[in-house]
Amino acid sequence: MVQMSLQRSIAVYPRCSLSDSFHRVGGSRRRWASCRSQSSRFAYNARPSPIVLKTDHAIDPPEPKDLDASSSASRSGPYIGTCHPSGAVGVMGASSSSCLRFLEKFVSWSTGGGEEAPPFIICNDPLVKKELLPSGTQSTSGCSASIALGKLRQKRLFLEQSGACCIVMPCQFLHAWHDEISQGCSVPFIHVGDCVVKELKAANLKPVEYGSNVRVGVLFTDNKLATNCYLDKLESQGFEVLCPDKASMERTVLPSVAAFGKGDMEGARNLLRVSLQVLLVRAVNSIILASDDLVGILPDDDPLLKKCIDPLDALVREAIACARAPRP
């Protein structure tokens, strides 16, 4: 019987190992949308189908590195010849809920054709989040962050030595330190931002507004995460990026998360709907929910979710592709 603990714990699957586990306004295509141009009255009806973008694997990953290498094998791509023969996916996290969401989708989507789900190894330590974000923000002492990153690198090494063919981090906030954690990794260390951008690029989206570039909205609660994970990567691929401005953050986005944390579901949902509509009226094709705190606020049948991208979905698809890649 599989047991999953919510305290410094691990979830397991067959063949698994256990472990205890600014707004920056650079660039001409990045804009900040205002919250003052839209009302909050919307209608809701049928359950939307999830956004599934067509993907290919045209990006070649780097060769596997020794553990002392200066950079990691972290890019998405055709993992032939780069993965451990076991085909196990290493899952490293600092949030039980995010890890369980990843595993639920990973198992469900990989068994759709009657196949057995690929094995996985999970190492989750919620204390790391407290050390990295002691007050719920990115402002943390250098010593505390250094200790936490050291723990994460040790967990990454454990997953490598346990036979993981690739490593993923379902917790979006950890990707703000992806480069530091993945440095020297000997297997592909998949970046959630790379997965999302690759799927958007492969979808060949057309501009909503004639004469403009394809616009992608990014809704976030943390500047550093949004920049490191999505904004720079999107702009490098030619997308025009729209983000909430300071007023929107203070009046709708952050209050929505706060209301959700207090159990005020109606208030949280109404505020988040306003945040999404502010970006949609600017003719964005899709909106990336670039924070785990924003996922789960709206009900599954809310039509606004049809325009939203949960980055975890792209990460799950990439992990399954890696696990199912032919072994040498």
PDB file of N, CA, C and O in Angstrom, residues 4 6 34 64 71 77 79 88 96 100-101 117 133 135-136 141 154 188 191 196 207 240 244 248 312 315:
ATOM      1  N   MET A   4       1.584   8.253   1.743  1.00  0.00           N
ATOM      2  CA  MET A   4       2.078   9.591   1.437  1.00  0.00           C
ATOM      3  C   MET A   4       1.911  10.458   2.679  1.00  0.00           C
ATOM      4  O   MET A   4       0.808  10.678   3.140  1.00  0.00           O
ATOM      5  N   LEU A   6       2.493  14.159   4.701  1.00  0.00           N
ATOM      6  CA  LEU A   6       2.571  15.568   4.362  1.00  0.00           C
ATOM      7  C   LEU A   6       3.678  16.284   5.123  1.00  0.00           C
ATOM      8  O   LEU A   6       3.829  17.480   5.015  1.00  0.00           O
ATOM      9  N   SER A  34      -3.038  47.624 -16.689  1.00  0.00           N
ATOM     10  CA  SER A  34      -3.654  48.315 -15.556  1.00  0.00           C
ATOM     11  C   SER A  34      -4.933  47.619 -15.129  1.00  0.00           C
ATOM     12  O   SER A  34      -5.632  47.015 -15.935  1.00  0.00           O
ATOM     13  N   PRO A  64      25.388  14.584 -21.455  1.00  0.00           N
ATOM     14  CA  PRO A  64      25.412  14.422 -20.006  1.00  0.00           C
ATOM     15  C   PRO A  64      26.712  14.953 -19.436  1.00  0.00           C
ATOM     16  O   PRO A  64      27.774  14.784 -20.014  1.00  0.00           O
ATOM     17  N   SER A  71      27.882  23.378 -15.811  1.00  0.00           N
ATOM     18  CA  SER A  71      26.474  23.621 -16.116  1.00  0.00           C
ATOM     19  C   SER A  71      25.742  22.301 -16.148  1.00  0.00           C
ATOM     20  O   SER A  71      26.336  21.240 -16.204  1.00  0.00           O
ATOM     21  N   GLY A  77      14.080  18.253 -24.498  1.00  0.00           N
ATOM     22  CA  GLY A  77      14.440  17.782 -25.825  1.00  0.00           C
ATOM     23  C   GLY A  77      14.284  16.296 -25.977  1.00  0.00           C
ATOM     24  O   GLY A  77      13.703  15.625 -25.140  1.00  0.00           O
ATOM     25  N   TYR A  79      15.338  12.895 -25.430  1.00  0.00           N
ATOM     26  CA  TYR A  79      16.251  12.433 -24.396  1.00  0.00           C
ATOM     27  C   TYR A  79      16.954  11.131 -24.744  1.00  0.00           C
ATOM     28  O   TYR A  79      17.497  10.474 -23.871  1.00  0.00           O
ATOM     29  N   ALA A  88      13.186   6.133 -14.590  1.00  0.00           N
ATOM     30  CA  ALA A  88      12.499   6.719 -13.438  1.00  0.00           C
ATOM     31  C   ALA A  88      12.625   8.239 -13.464  1.00  0.00           C
ATOM     32  O   ALA A  88      13.666   8.780 -13.812  1.00  0.00           O
ATOM     33  N   SER A  96       4.210  19.680  -0.460  1.00  0.00           N
ATOM     34  CA  SER A  96       3.528  18.398  -0.646  1.00  0.00           C
ATOM     35  C   SER A  96       2.385  18.509  -1.646  1.00  0.00           C
ATOM     36  O   SER A  96       2.177  17.620  -2.470  1.00  0.00           O
ATOM     37  N   LEU A 100       2.102  16.370  -5.083  1.00  0.00           N
ATOM     38  CA  LEU A 100       0.980  15.452  -5.277  1.00  0.00           C
ATOM     39  C   LEU A 100       0.180  15.804  -6.523  1.00  0.00           C
ATOM     40  O   LEU A 100      -0.312  14.917  -7.225  1.00  0.00           O
ATOM     41  N   ARG A 101       0.044  17.112  -6.813  1.00  0.00           N
ATOM     42  CA  ARG A 101      -0.635  17.514  -8.055  1.00  0.00           C
ATOM     43  C   ARG A 101       0.130  16.998  -9.261  1.00  0.00           C
ATOM     44  O   ARG A 101      -0.469  16.520 -10.238  1.00  0.00           O
ATOM     45  N   ALA A 117       2.286   3.332 -15.562  1.00  0.00           N
ATOM     46  CA  ALA A 117       2.969   4.616 -15.408  1.00  0.00           C
ATOM     47  C   ALA A 117       4.460   4.396 -15.191  1.00  0.00           C
ATOM     48  O   ALA A 117       4.863   3.419 -14.555  1.00  0.00           O
ATOM     49  N   LEU A 133      12.158  31.188   1.919  1.00  0.00           N
ATOM     50  CA  LEU A 133      11.196  32.284   1.996  1.00  0.00           C
ATOM     51  C   LEU A 133      10.702  32.415   3.433  1.00  0.00           C
ATOM     52  O   LEU A 133       9.557  32.093   3.735  1.00  0.00           O
ATOM     53  N   SER A 135       9.757  34.816   5.264  1.00  0.00           N
ATOM     54  CA  SER A 135       8.629  35.718   5.524  1.00  0.00           C
ATOM     55  C   SER A 135       7.632  35.719   4.385  1.00  0.00           C
ATOM     56  O   SER A 135       6.851  36.637   4.235  1.00  0.00           O
ATOM     57  N   GLY A 136       7.704  34.669   3.514  1.00  0.00           N
ATOM     58  CA  GLY A 136       6.784  34.580   2.387  1.00  0.00           C
ATOM     59  C   GLY A 136       7.204  35.419   1.204  1.00  0.00           C
ATOM     60  O   GLY A 136       6.438  35.615   0.277  1.00  0.00           O
ATOM     61  N   SER A 141      18.036  35.956   4.066  1.00  0.00           N
ATOM     62  CA  SER A 141      19.460  36.160   4.299  1.00  0.00           C
ATOM     63  C   SER A 141      20.277  35.246   3.409  1.00  0.00           C
ATOM     64  O   SER A 141      19.864  34.140   3.072  1.00  0.00           O
ATOM     65  N   GLN A 154      21.887  18.473  -2.486  1.00  0.00           N
ATOM     66  CA  GLN A 154      22.072  17.128  -1.953  1.00  0.00           C
ATOM     67  C   GLN A 154      20.921  16.213  -2.360  1.00  0.00           C
ATOM     68  O   GLN A 154      21.126  15.040  -2.697  1.00  0.00           O
ATOM     69  N   PRO A 188      19.129  15.264 -17.479  1.00  0.00           N
ATOM     70  CA  PRO A 188      18.317  16.455 -17.775  1.00  0.00           C
ATOM     71  C   PRO A 188      17.563  16.946 -16.548  1.00  0.00           C
ATOM     72  O   PRO A 188      16.850  16.188 -15.895  1.00  0.00           O
ATOM     73  N   HIS A 191      13.403  22.443 -16.842  1.00  0.00           N
ATOM     74  CA  HIS A 191      12.978  23.762 -16.378  1.00  0.00           C
ATOM     75  C   HIS A 191      11.539  23.996 -16.829  1.00  0.00           C
ATOM     76  O   HIS A 191      11.209  23.862 -18.010  1.00  0.00           O
ATOM     77  N   VAL A 196       7.035  25.348 -20.988  1.00  0.00           N
ATOM     78  CA  VAL A 196       5.911  26.188 -21.381  1.00  0.00           C
ATOM     79  C   VAL A 196       6.212  26.944 -22.672  1.00  0.00           C
ATOM     80  O   VAL A 196       5.392  26.984 -23.601  1.00  0.00           O
ATOM     81  N   PRO A 207      -1.741  36.143 -33.707  1.00  0.00           N
ATOM     82  CA  PRO A 207      -2.102  37.291 -32.866  1.00  0.00           C
ATOM     83  C   PRO A 207      -3.607  37.476 -32.777  1.00  0.00           C
ATOM     84  O   PRO A 207      -4.329  37.319 -33.762  1.00  0.00           O
ATOM     85  N   GLU A 240       5.352  38.822 -27.214  1.00  0.00           N
ATOM     86  CA  GLU A 240       5.150  40.057 -26.477  1.00  0.00           C
ATOM     87  C   GLU A 240       4.532  39.693 -25.139  1.00  0.00           C
ATOM     88  O   GLU A 240       3.516  39.001 -25.078  1.00  0.00           O
ATOM     89  N   PRO A 244       0.812  42.151 -14.984  1.00  0.00           N
ATOM     90  CA  PRO A 244       0.058  43.126 -14.190  1.00  0.00           C
ATOM     91  C   PRO A 244       0.970  44.235 -13.692  1.00  0.00           C
ATOM     92  O   PRO A 244       2.123  43.984 -13.338  1.00  0.00           O
ATOM     93  N   SER A 248      -2.397  46.779 -10.207  1.00  0.00           N
ATOM     94  CA  SER A 248      -3.110  45.504 -10.327  1.00  0.00           C
ATOM     95  C   SER A 248      -2.631  44.510  -9.275  1.00  0.00           C
ATOM     96  O   SER A 248      -3.430  43.775  -8.681  1.00  0.00           O
ATOM     97  N   LEU A 312       2.397  23.418 -14.729  1.00  0.00           N
ATOM     98  CA  LEU A 312       2.627  22.039 -14.300  1.00  0.00           C
ATOM     99  C   LEU A 312       2.257  21.053 -15.398  1.00  0.00           C
ATOM    100  O   LEU A 312       2.871  19.985 -15.525  1.00  0.00           O
ATOM    101  N   LEU A 315       5.151  20.630 -17.704  1.00  0.00           N
ATOM    102  CA  LEU A 315       6.212  19.909 -17.006  1.00  0.00           C
ATOM    103  C   LEU A 315       5.909  18.418 -16.962  1.00  0.00           C
ATOM    104  O   LEU A 315       6.803  17.582 -17.170  1.00  0.00           O
TER     105      LEU A 315
END
